[in-house]
mmCIF file of C-alpha atoms in Angstrom:
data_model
loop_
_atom_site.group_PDB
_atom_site.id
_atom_site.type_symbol
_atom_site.label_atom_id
_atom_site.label_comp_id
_atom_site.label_asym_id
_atom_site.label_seq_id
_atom_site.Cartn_x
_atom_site.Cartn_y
_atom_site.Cartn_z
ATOM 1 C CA UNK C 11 24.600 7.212 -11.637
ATOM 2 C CA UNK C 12 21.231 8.675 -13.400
ATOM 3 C CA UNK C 13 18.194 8.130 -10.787
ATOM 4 C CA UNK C 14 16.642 6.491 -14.133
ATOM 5 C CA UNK C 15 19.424 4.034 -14.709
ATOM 6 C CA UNK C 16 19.327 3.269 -10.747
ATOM 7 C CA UNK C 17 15.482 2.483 -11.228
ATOM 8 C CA UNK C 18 16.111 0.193 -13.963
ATOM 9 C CA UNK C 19 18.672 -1.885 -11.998
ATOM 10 C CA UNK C 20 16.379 -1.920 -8.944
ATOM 11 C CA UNK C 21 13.768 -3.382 -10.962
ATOM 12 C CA UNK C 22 16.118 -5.349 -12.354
ATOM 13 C CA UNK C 23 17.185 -6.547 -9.515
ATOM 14 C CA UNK C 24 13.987 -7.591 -7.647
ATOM 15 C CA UNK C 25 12.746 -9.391 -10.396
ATOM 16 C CA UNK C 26 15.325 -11.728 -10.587
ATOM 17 C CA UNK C 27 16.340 -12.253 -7.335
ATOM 18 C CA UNK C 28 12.853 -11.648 -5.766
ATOM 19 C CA UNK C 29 12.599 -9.270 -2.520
ATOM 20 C CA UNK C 30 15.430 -7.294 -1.340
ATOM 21 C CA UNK C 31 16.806 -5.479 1.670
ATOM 22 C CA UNK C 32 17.611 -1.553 1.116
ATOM 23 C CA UNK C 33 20.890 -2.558 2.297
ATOM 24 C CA UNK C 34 21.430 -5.023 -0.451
ATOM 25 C CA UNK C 35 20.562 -3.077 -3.051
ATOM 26 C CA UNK C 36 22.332 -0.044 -2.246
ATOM 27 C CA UNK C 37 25.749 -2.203 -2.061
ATOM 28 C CA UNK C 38 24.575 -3.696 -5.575
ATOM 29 C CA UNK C 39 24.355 0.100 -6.770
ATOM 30 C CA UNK C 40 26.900 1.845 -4.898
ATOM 31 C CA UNK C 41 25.083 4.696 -3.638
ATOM 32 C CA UNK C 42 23.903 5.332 -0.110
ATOM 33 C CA UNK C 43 20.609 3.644 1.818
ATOM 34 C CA UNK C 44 19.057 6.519 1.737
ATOM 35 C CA UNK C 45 19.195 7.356 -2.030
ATOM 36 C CA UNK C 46 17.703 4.252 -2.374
ATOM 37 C CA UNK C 47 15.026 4.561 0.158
ATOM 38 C CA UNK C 48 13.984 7.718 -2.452
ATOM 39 C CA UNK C 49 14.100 5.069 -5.032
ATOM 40 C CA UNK C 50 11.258 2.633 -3.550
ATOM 41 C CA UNK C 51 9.302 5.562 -2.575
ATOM 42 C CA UNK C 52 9.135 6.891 -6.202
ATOM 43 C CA UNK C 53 8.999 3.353 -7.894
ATOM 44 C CA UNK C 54 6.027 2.350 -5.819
ATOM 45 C CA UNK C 55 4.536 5.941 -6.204
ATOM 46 C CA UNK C 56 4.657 4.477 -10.387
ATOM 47 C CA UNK C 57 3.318 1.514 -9.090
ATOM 48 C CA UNK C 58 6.325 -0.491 -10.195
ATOM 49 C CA UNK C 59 7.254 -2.056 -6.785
ATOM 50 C CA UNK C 60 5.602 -2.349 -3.172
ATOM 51 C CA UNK C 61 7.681 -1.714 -0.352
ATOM 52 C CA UNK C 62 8.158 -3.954 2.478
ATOM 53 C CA UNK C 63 9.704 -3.895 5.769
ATOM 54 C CA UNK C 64 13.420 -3.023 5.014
ATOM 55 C CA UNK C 65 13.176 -2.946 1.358
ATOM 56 C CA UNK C 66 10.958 -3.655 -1.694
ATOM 57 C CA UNK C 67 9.383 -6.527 -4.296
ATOM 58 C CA UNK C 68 8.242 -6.051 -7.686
ATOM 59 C CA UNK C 69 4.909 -7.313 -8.192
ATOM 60 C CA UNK C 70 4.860 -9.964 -10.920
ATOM 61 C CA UNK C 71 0.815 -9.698 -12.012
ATOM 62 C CA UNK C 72 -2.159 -10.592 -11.353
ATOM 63 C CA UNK C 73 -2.798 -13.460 -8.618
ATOM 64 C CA UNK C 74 -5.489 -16.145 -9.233
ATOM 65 C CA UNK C 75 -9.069 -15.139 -8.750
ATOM 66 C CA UNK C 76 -9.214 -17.571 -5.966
ATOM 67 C CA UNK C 77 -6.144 -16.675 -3.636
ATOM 68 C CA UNK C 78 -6.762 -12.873 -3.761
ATOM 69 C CA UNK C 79 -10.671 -13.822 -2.673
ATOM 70 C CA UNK C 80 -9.467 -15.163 0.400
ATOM 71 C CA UNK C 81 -7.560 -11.598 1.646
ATOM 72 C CA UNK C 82 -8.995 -9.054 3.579
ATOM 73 C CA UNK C 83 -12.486 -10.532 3.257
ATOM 74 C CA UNK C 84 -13.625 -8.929 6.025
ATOM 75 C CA UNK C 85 -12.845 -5.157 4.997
ATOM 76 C CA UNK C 86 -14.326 -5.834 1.192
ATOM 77 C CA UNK C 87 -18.009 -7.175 2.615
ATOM 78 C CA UNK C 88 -17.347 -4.016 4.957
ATOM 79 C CA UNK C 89 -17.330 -1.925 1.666
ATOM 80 C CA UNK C 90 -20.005 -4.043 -0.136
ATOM 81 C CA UNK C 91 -22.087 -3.720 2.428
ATOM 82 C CA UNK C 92 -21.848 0.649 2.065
ATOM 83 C CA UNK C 93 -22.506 0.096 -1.554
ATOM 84 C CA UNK C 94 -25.338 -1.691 -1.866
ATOM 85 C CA UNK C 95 -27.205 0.516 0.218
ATOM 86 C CA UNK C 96 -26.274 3.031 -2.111
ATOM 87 C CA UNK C 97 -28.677 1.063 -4.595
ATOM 88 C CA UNK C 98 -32.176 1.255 -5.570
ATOM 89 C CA UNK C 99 -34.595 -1.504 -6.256
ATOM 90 C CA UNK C 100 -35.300 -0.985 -10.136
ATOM 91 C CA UNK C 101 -31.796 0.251 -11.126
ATOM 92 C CA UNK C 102 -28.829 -0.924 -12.815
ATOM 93 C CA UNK C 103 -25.680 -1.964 -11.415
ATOM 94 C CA UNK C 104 -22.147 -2.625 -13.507
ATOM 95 C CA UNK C 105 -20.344 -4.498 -11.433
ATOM 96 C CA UNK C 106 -16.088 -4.993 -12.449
ATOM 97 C CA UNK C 107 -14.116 -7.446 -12.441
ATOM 98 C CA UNK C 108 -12.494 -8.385 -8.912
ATOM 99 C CA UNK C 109 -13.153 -10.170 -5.558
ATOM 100 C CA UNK C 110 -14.847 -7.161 -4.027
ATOM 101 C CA UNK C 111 -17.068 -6.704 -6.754
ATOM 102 C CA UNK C 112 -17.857 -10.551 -5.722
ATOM 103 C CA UNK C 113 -18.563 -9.703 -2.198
ATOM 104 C CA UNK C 114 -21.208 -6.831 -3.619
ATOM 105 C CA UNK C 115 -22.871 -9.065 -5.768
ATOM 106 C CA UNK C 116 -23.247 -11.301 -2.061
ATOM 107 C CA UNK C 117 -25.220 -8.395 -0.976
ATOM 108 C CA UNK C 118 -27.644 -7.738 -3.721
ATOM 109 C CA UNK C 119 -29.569 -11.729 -3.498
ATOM 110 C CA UNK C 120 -33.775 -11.238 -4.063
ATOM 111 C CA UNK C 121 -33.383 -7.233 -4.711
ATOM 112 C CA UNK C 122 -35.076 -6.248 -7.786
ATOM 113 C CA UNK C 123 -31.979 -4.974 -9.493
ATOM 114 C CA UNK C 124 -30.017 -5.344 -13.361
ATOM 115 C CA UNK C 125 -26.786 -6.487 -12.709
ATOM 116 C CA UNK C 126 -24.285 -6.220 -16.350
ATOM 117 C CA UNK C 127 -20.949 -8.127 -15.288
ATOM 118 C CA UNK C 128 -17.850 -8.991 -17.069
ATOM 119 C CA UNK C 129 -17.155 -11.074 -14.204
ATOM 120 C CA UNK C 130 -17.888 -14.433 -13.965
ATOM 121 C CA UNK C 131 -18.000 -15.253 -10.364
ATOM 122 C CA UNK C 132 -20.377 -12.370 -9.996
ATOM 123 C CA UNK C 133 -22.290 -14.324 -13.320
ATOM 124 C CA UNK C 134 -21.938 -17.757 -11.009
ATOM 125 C CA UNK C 135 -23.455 -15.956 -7.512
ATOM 126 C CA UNK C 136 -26.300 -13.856 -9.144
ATOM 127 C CA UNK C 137 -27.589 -17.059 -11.850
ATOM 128 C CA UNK C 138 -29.976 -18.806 -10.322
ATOM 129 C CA UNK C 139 -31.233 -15.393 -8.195
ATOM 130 C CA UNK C 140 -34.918 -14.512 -10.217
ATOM 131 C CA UNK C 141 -35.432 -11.012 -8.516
ATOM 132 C CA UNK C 142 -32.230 -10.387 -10.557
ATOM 133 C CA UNK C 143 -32.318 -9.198 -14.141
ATOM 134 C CA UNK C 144 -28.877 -10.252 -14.835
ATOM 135 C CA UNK C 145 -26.597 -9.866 -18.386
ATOM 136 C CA UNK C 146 -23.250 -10.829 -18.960
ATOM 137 C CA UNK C 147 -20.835 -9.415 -21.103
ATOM 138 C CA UNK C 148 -19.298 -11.061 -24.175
ATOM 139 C CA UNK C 149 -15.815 -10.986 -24.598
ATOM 140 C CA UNK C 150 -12.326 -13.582 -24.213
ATOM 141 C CA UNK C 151 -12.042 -15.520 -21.499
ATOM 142 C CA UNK C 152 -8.919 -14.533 -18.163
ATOM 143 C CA UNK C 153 -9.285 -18.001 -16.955
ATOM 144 C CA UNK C 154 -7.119 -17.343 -14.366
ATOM 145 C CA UNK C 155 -8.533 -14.290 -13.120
ATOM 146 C CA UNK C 156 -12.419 -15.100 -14.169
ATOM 147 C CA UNK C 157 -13.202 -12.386 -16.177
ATOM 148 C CA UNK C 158 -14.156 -11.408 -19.817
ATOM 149 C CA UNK C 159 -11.848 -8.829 -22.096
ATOM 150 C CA UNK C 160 -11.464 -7.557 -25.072
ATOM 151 C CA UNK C 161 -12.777 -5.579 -28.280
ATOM 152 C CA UNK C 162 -16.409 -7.765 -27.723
ATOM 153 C CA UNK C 163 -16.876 -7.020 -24.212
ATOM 154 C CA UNK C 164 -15.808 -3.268 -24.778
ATOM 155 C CA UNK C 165 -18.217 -3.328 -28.219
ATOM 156 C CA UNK C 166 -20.748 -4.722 -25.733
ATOM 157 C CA UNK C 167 -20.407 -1.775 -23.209
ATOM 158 C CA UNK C 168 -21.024 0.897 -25.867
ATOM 159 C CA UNK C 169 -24.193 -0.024 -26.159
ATOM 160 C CA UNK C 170 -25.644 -0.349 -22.458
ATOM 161 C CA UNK C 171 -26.093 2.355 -20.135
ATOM 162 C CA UNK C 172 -26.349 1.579 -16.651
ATOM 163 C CA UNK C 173 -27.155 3.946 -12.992
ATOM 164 C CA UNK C 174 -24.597 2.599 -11.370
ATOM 165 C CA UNK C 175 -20.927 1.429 -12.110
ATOM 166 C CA UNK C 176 -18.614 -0.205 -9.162
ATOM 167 C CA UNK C 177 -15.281 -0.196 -10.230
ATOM 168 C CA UNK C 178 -12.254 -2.212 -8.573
ATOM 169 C CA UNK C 179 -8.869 -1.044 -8.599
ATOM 170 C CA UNK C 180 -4.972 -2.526 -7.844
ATOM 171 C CA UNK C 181 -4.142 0.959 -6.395
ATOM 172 C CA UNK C 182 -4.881 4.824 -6.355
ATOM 173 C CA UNK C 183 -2.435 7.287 -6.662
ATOM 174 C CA UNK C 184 -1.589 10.590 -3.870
ATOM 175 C CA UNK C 185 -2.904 12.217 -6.983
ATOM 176 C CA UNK C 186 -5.886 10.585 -7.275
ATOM 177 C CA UNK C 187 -5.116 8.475 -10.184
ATOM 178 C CA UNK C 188 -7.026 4.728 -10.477
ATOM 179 C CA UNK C 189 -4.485 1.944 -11.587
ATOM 180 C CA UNK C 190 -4.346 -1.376 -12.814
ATOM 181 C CA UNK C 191 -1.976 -4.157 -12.689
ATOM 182 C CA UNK C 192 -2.798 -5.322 -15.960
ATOM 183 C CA UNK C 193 -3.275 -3.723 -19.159
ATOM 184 C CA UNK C 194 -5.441 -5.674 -20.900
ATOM 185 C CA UNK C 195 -8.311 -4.781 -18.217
ATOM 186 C CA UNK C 196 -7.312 -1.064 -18.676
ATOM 187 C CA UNK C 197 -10.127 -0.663 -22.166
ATOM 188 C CA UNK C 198 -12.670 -2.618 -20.650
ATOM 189 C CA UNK C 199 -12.849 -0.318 -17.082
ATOM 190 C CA UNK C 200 -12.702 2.728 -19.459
ATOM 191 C CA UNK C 201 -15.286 1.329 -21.424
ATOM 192 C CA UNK C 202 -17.477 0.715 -17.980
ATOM 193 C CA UNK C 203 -17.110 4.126 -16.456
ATOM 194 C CA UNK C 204 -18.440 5.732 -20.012
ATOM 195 C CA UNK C 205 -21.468 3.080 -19.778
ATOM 196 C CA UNK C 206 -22.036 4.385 -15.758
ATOM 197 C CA UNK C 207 -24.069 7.088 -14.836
ATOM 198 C CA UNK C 208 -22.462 7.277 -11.161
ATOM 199 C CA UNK C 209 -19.002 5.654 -10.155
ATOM 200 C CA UNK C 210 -18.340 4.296 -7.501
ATOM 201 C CA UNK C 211 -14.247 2.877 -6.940
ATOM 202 C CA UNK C 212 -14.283 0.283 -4.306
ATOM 203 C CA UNK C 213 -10.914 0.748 -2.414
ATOM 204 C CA UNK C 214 -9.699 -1.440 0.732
ATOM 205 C CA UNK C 215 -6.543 0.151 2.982
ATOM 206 C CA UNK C 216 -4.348 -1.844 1.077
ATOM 207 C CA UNK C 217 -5.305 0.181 -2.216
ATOM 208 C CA UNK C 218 -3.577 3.468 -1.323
ATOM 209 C CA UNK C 219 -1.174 4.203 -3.373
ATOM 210 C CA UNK C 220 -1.446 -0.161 -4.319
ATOM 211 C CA UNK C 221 0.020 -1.307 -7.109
ATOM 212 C CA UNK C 222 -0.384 -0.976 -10.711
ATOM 213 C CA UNK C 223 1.249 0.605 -13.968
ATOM 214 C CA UNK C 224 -1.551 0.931 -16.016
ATOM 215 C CA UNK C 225 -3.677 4.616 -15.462
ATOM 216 C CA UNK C 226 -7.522 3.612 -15.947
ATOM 217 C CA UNK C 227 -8.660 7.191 -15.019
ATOM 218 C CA UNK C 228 -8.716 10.414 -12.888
ATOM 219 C CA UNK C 229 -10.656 11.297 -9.964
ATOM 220 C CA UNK C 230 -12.466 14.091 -11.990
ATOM 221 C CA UNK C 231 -13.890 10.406 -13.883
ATOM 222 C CA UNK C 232 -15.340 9.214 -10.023
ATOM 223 C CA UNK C 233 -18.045 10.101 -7.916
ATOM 224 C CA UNK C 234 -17.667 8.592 -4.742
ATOM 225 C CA UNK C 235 -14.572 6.384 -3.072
ATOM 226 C CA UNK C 236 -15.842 3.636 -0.703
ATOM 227 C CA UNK C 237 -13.313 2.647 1.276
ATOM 228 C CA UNK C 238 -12.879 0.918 4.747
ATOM 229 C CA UNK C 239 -10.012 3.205 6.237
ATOM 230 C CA UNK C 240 -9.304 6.761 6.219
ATOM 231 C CA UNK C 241 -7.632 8.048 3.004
ATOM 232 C CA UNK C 242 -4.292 9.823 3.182
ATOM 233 C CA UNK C 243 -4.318 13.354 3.473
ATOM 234 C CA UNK C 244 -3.000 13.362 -0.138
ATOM 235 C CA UNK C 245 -5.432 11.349 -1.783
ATOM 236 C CA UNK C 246 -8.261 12.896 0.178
ATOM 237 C CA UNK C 247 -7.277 16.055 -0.799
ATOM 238 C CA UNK C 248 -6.878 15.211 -4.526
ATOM 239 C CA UNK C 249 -10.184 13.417 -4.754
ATOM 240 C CA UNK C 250 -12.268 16.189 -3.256
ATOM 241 C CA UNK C 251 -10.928 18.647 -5.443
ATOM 242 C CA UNK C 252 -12.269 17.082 -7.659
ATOM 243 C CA UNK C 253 -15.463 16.515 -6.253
ATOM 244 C CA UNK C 254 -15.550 13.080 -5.395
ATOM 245 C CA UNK C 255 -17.252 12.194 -2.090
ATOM 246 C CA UNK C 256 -15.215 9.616 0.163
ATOM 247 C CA UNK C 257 -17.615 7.139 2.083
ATOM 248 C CA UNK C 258 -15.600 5.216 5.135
ATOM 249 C CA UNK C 259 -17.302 1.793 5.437
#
């Protein structure tokens, strides 16, 4: 059997029947555990699957805003923490969509700052804060994930320019590569890093290699990685070659 035809089952396979066992699926397939050990490691190097212990699940989107808040808190206000001392009263900030582009927003209360957001829980925080020039994106509502998309919000971006741009991410690549989960975010982040002067990706452990199918950018498109762990030797590698500075929080 083709490796591609094998991947197709896997996937297949997963999402119907949820997580499986390497020994499972290589019975379903007929091949050995260890060709499909290869398999996971490729399919979750396309950030079509995440391996677990003994075998693999398929990701099935985006989780609510509110559940993916509540994970890992501690290592994203570890991060947010590194980034906002990277700003400087009287600049402006782009802040993503995400939950740890909510904990940096946590950090920035009374500093004399421009925050531009697509995000509404960053919106929500930063309101009622008057040391905070603060403007918020047009654009369709993600009700589920509290954000803003589409043509208006990317229309919007064209015509700001900001110093700083903090960009979230479902996973990066050995190669470098940021990826998202979901495609319709994909324009928007594009749209972002143009309006940024600097960019920052925010990153927890969990991010490398992540999950995602969708390729926002390359690392030659990043200036600096904050992250809370060390970065693989592959990654590392990758982003410094192309000049990106890696920051351990």
């Amino acid at each position: 059997m083709l490796a591609e035809r094998r991947h197709q089952l896997i996937l297949r396979a997963l999402r119907s029947g949820g997580p499986a066992a390497v020994t499972d699926l290589s019975e379903q397939l007929g091949v050995s555990p260890a060709t499909v050990r290869r398999d996971l490691v490729k399919l979750e190097e396309e950030g079509l699957l995440t391996r677990v212990h003994g075998g693999a699940v398929v990701d099935e989107g985006d989780q609510p805003f509110a559940e993916v808040a509540e994970v890992r808190v501690p290592e994203k206000d570890a991060i947010a923490a590194k980034a906002a001392s990277m700003i400087q009263d009287g600049q402006s900030v782009l802040l993503d969509i995400g939950t740890t582009a909510y904990r940096l927003a946590r950090q920035l209360h009374g500093r004399r700052i421009t925050v531009i957001t697509s995000n509404l829980v960053v919106y929500e925080e930063l309101a009622d804060d008057e040391d905070i020039e603060l403007v918020l994106l047009g654009g369709m509502v993600r009700r589920e994930y509290r954000s803003l998309v589409g043509f208006l919000t990317e229309d919007n971006l064209r015509q700001l320019h900001a110093d700083w741009l903090f960009l979230g991410t479902s996973g990066v690549r050995p190669g470098g590569q940021v990826m998202d989960t979901t495609v319709v975010e994909v324009p928007v982040k594009r749209a972002m890093i143009k309006a940024g002067e600097r960019v920052v990706l925010l990153a927890d452990q969990a991010k490398f290699p992540g999950t995602g199918m969708a390729k926002v950018c390359g690392p030659e498109e990043l200036d600096v990685v904050v992250t809370n762990a060390p970065v693989d030797a592959a990654t590392r590698s990758s982003l410094e070659e192309a000049g990106v500075q890696v920051v351990v929080a």
